[in-house]
CSV table of C-alpha atoms in Angstrom, one decimal:
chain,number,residue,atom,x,y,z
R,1,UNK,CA,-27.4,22.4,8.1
R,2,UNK,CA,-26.0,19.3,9.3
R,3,UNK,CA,-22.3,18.6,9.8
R,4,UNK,CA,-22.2,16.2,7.1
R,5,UNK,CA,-23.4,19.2,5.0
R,6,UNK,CA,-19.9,21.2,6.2
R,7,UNK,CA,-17.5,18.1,5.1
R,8,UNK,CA,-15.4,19.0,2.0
R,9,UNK,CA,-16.2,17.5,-1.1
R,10,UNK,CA,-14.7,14.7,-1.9
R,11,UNK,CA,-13.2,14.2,-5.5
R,12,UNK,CA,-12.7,11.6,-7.3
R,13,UNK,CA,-9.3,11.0,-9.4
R,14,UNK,CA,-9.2,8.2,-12.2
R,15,UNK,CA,-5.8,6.1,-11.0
R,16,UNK,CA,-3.9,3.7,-12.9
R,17,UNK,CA,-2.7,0.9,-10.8
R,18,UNK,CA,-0.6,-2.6,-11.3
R,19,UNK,CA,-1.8,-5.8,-10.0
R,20,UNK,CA,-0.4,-9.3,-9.8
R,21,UNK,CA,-2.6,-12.5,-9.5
R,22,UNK,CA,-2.3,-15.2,-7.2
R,23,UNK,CA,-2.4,-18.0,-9.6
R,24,UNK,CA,0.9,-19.3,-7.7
R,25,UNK,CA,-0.3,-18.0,-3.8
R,26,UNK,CA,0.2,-19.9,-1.1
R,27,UNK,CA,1.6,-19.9,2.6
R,28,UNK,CA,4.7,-22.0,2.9
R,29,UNK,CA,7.5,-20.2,4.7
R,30,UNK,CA,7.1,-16.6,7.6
R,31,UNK,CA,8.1,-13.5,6.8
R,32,UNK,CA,5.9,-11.6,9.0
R,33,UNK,CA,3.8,-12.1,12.3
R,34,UNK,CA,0.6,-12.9,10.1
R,35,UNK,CA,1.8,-16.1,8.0
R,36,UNK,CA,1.0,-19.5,9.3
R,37,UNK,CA,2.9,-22.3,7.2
R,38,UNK,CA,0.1,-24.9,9.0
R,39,UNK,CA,-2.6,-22.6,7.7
R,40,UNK,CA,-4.4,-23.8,4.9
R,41,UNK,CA,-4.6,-21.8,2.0
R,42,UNK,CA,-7.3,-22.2,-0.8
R,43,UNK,CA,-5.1,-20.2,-3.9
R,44,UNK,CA,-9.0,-20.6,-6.0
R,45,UNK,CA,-10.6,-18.8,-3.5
R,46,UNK,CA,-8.1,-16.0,-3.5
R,47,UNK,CA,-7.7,-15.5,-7.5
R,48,UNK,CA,-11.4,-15.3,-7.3
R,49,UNK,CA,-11.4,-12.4,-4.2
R,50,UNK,CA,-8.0,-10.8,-6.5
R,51,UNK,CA,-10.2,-10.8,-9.1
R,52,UNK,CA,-13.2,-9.4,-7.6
R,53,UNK,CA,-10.8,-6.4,-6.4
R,54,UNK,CA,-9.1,-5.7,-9.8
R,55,UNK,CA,-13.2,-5.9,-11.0
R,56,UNK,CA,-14.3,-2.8,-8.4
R,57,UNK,CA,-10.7,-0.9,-9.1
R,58,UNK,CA,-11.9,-1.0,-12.8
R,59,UNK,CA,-15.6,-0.3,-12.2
R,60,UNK,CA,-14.6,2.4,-10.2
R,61,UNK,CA,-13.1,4.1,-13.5
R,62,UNK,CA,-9.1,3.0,-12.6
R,63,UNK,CA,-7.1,1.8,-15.4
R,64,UNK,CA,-5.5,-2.3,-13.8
R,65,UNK,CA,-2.6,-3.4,-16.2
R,66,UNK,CA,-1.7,-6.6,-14.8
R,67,UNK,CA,2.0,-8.5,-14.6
R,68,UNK,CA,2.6,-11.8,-14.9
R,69,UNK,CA,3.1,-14.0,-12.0
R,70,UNK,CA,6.1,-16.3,-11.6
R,71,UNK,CA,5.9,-20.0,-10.6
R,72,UNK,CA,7.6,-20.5,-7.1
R,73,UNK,CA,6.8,-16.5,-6.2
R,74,UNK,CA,3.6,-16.9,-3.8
R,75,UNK,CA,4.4,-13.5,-2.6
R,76,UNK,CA,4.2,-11.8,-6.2
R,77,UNK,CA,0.6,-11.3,-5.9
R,78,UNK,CA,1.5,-8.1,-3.2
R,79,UNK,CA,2.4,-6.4,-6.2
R,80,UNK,CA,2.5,-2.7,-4.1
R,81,UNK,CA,5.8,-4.0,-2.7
R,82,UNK,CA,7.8,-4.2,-6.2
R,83,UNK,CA,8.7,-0.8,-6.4
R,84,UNK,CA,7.9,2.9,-6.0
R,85,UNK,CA,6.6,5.5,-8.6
R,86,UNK,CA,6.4,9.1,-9.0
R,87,UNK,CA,6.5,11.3,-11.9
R,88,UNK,CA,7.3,8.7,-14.1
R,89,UNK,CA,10.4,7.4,-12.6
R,90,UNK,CA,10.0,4.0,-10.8
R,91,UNK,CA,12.2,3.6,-8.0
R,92,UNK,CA,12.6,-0.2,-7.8
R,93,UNK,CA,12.6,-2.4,-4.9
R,94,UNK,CA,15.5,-5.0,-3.0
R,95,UNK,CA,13.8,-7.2,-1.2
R,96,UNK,CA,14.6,-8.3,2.6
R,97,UNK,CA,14.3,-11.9,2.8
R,98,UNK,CA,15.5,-13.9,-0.1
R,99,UNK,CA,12.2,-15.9,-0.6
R,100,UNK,CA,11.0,-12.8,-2.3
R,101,UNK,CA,14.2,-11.2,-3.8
R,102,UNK,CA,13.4,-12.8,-7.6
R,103,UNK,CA,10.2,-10.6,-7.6
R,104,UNK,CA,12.1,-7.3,-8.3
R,105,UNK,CA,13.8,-8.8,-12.0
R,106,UNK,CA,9.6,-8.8,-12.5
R,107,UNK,CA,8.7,-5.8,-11.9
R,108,UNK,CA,12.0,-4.2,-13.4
R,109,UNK,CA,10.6,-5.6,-16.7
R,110,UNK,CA,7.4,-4.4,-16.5
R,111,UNK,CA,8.9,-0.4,-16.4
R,112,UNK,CA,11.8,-1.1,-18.5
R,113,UNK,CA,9.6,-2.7,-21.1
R,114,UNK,CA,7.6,0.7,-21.1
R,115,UNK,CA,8.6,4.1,-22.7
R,116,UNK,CA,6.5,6.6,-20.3
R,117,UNK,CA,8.7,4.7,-17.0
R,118,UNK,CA,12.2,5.0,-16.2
R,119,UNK,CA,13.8,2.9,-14.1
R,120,UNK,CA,15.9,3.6,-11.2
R,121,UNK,CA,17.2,0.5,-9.8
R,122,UNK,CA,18.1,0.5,-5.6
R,123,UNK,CA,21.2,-0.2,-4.3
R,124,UNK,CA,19.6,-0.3,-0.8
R,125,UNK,CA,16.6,-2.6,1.1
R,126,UNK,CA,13.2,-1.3,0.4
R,127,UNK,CA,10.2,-2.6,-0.8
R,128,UNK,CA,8.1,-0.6,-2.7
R,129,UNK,CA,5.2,0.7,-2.2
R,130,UNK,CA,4.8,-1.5,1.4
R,131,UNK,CA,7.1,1.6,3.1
R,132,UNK,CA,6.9,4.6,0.8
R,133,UNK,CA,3.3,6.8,-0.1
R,134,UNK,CA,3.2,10.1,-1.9
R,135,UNK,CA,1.2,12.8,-1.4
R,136,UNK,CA,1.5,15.2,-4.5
R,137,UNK,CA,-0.8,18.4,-3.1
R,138,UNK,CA,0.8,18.1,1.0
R,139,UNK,CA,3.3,20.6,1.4
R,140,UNK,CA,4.5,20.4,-1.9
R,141,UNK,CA,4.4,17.3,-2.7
R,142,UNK,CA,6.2,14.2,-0.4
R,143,UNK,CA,6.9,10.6,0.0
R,144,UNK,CA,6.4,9.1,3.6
R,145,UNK,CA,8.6,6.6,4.3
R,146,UNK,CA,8.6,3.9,7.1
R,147,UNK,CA,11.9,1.5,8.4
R,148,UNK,CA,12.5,-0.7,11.3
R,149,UNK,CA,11.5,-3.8,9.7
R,150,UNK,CA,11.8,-4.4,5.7
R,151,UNK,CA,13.1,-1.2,4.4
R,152,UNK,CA,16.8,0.5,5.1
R,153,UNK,CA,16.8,4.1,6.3
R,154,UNK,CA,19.1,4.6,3.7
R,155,UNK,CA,16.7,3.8,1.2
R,156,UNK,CA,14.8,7.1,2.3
R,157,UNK,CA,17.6,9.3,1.1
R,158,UNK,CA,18.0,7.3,-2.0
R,159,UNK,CA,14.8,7.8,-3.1
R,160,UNK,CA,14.6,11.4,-2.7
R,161,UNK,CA,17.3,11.2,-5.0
R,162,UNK,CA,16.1,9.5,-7.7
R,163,UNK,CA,12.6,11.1,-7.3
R,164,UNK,CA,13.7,14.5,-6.7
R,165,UNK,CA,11.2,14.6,-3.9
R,166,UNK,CA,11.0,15.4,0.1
R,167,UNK,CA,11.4,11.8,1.5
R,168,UNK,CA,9.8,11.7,5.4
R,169,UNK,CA,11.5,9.4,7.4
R,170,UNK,CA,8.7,7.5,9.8
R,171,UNK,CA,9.8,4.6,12.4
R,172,UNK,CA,7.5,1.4,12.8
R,173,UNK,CA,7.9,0.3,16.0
R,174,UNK,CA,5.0,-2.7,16.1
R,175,UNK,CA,6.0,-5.7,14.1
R,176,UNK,CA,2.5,-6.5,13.7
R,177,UNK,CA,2.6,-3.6,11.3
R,178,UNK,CA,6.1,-4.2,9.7
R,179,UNK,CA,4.9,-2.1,6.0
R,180,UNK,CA,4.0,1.4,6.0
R,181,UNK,CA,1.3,0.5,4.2
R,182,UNK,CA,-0.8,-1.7,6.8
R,183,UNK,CA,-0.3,1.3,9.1
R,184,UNK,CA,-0.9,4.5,7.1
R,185,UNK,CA,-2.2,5.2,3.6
R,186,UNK,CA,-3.3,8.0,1.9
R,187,UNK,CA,-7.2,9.1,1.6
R,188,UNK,CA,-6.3,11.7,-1.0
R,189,UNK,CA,-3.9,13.7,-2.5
R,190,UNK,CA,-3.2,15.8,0.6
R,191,UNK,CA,-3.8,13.9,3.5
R,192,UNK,CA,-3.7,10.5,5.6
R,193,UNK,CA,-5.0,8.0,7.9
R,194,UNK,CA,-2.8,6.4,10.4
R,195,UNK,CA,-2.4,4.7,13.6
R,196,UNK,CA,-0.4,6.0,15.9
R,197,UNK,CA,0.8,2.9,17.9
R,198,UNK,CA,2.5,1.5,15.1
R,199,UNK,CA,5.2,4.6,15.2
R,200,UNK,CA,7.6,5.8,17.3
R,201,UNK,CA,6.7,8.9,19.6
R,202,UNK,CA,8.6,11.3,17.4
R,203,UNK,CA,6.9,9.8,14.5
R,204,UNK,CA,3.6,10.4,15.8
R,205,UNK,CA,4.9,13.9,16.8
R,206,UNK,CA,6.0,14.0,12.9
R,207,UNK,CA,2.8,12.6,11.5
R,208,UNK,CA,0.8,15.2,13.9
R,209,UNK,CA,2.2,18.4,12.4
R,210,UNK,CA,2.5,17.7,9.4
R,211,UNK,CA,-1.2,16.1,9.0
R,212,UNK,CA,-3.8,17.6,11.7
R,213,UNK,CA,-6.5,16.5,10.1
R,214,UNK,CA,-5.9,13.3,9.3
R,215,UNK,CA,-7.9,10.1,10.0
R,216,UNK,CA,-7.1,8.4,13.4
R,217,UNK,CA,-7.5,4.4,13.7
R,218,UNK,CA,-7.3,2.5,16.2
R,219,UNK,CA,-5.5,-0.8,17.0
R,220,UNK,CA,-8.8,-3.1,15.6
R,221,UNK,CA,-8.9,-1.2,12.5
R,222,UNK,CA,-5.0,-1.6,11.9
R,223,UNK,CA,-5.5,-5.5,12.8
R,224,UNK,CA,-8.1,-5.9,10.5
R,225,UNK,CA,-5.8,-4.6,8.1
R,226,UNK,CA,-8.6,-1.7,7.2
R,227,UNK,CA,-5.3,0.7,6.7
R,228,UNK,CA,-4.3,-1.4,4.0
R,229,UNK,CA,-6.5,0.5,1.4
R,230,UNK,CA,-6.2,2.1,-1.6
R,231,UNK,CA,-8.4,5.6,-2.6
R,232,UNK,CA,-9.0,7.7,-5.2
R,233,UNK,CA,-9.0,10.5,-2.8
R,234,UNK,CA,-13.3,9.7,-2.7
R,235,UNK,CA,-13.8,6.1,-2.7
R,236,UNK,CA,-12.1,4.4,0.1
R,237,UNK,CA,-11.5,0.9,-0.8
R,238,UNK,CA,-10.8,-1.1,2.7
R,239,UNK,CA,-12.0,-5.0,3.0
R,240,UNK,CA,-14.8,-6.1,4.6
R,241,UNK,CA,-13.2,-7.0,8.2
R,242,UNK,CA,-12.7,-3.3,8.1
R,243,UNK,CA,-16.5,-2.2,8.8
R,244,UNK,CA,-16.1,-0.1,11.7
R,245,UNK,CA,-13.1,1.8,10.4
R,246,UNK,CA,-15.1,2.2,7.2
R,247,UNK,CA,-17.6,4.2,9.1
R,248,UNK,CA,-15.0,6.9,10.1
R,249,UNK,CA,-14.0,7.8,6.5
R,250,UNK,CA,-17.2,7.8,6.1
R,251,UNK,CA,-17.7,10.6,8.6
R,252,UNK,CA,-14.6,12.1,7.4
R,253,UNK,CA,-16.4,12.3,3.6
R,254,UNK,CA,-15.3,9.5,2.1
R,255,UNK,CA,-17.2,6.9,0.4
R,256,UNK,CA,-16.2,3.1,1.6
R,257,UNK,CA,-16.2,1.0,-0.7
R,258,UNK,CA,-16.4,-2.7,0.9
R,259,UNK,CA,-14.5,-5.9,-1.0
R,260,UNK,CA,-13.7,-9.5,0.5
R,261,UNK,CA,-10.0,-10.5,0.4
R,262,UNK,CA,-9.3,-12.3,3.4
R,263,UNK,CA,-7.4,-15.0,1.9
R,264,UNK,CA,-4.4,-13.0,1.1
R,265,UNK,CA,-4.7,-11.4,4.8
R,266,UNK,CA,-3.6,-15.3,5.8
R,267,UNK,CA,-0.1,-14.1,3.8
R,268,UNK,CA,0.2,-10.5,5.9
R,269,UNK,CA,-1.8,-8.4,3.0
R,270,UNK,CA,-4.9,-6.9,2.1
R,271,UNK,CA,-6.0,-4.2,-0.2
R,272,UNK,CA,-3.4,-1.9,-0.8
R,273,UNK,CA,-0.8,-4.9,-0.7
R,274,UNK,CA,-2.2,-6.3,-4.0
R,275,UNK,CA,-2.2,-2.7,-5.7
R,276,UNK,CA,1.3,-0.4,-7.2
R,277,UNK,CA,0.3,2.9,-8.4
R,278,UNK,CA,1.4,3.8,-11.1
R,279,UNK,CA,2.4,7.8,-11.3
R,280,UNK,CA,2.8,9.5,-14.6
């Protein structure tokens, strides 16, 4: 017996997802440490790697609704970031900087337009999915949450609130990694992958107990945004700059599933980024 033989078996779960496409993406103010206003950006070549994502979400059995994207929105295509949903109830987003505060009216639409969604909206900074992640089957069922960059503290304890769920409280310290979501994710329904730089010591303290056997990365796998991912809790969909990392969830179980988007990592987003999940 081999000790891939004693891995768990890894499960599958059909997901349904929202996506927004770039039709309108391009690079022409900075928000974050990865946007370069002299940076050319070729918006054709990144509908066509959007595209080629929503394709392997949908071949992979996911159900992709799609929103619309606005004109003068570049940043709508990071569709993760427009709110956060569990159980139904979509716990909308406030944007930090107002180059990308018209995105929430959106995304509001989208789930107010819908009868299986309510709508909660925020009265504090978060922004979406980029700083919260659920896990339904870890002790109980919880939502992670990062802050010290885009998203209030006191967004935590609002959306425990309006999700009626344990709300974890993680600090990003790194502003390389400013989202959550470019510095943890989820590889199933119970536990994570992380890397421990971006956090605070007490976070990683946190993060430690409350997930021992999580998926360690190191600082080249957070930079090539391979944390920025999106699984089913068996294929582990990372982008191809992400090779190496894709190799340890491979010898964690997983299945790595490989797709090209580095056009929208010249905005500050990758996989995940371009991908809400949408929670009945």
């Amino acid at each position: 017996m081999t000790e891939r033989d004693l891995l768990p078996t890894r499960q599958p779960r059909p997901r349904t997802y929202l996506m927004c496409p770039p039709e309108h993406y391009v690079v022409e103010y900075a928000i974050n440490p990865w946007m370069d206003t002299t940076t050319p950006v070729d918006t054709a070549l990144a509908v066509k790697q959007w595209d080629g994502l929503r394709q392997t979400m949908v071949d992979l059995g996911h159900t992709v609704h799609v929103l619309n994207p606005t004109p003068g929105l570049p940043d709508m295509v990071f569709a993760a970031n427009g709110a956060f949903v569990v159980d139904g109830v979509a716990y909308g987003a406030k944007f930090r900087y107002p180059q990308r505060a018209d995105e929430a009216a959106g995304h509001r639409a989208f789930y107010e337009a819908r009868d299986d969604y309510r709508f909660v909206a925020p009265t504090q900074i978060n922004e979406g999915e980029g700083d919260f992640a659920y896990l339904p089957n870890a002790h109980g069922g919880i939502a992670l949450a990062g802050y010290g960059f885009r998203t209030e503290p006191a967004a935590h304890a609002e959306a425990a609130e309006a999700l009626g769920r344990p709300v974890i409280s993680l600090k990003l310290v790194d502003p390389r990694f400013y989202h959550l979501d470019v510095a943890l994710a989820a590889l199933d329904d119970e536990n994570v992958t992380y890397f421990p730089g971006a956090f605070s010591e007490a976070s990683q303290q946190v993060l430690a107990q409350l997930f021992p056997n999580a998926v360690i990365a190191d600082e080249a796998d957070a930079l090539a945004f391979a944390l920025n991912l999106v699984s089913d809790g068996h294929n582990v969909v990372i982008n191809t700059e992400s090779a190496a990392y894709g190799e340890k969830v491979a010898a964690a179980g997983y299945h790595p599933v490989m797709v090209e988007l580095g056009e929208l990592k010249k905005g500050g987003g990758s996989i995940k980024c371009c991908i809400a999940e949408l929670r009945d």
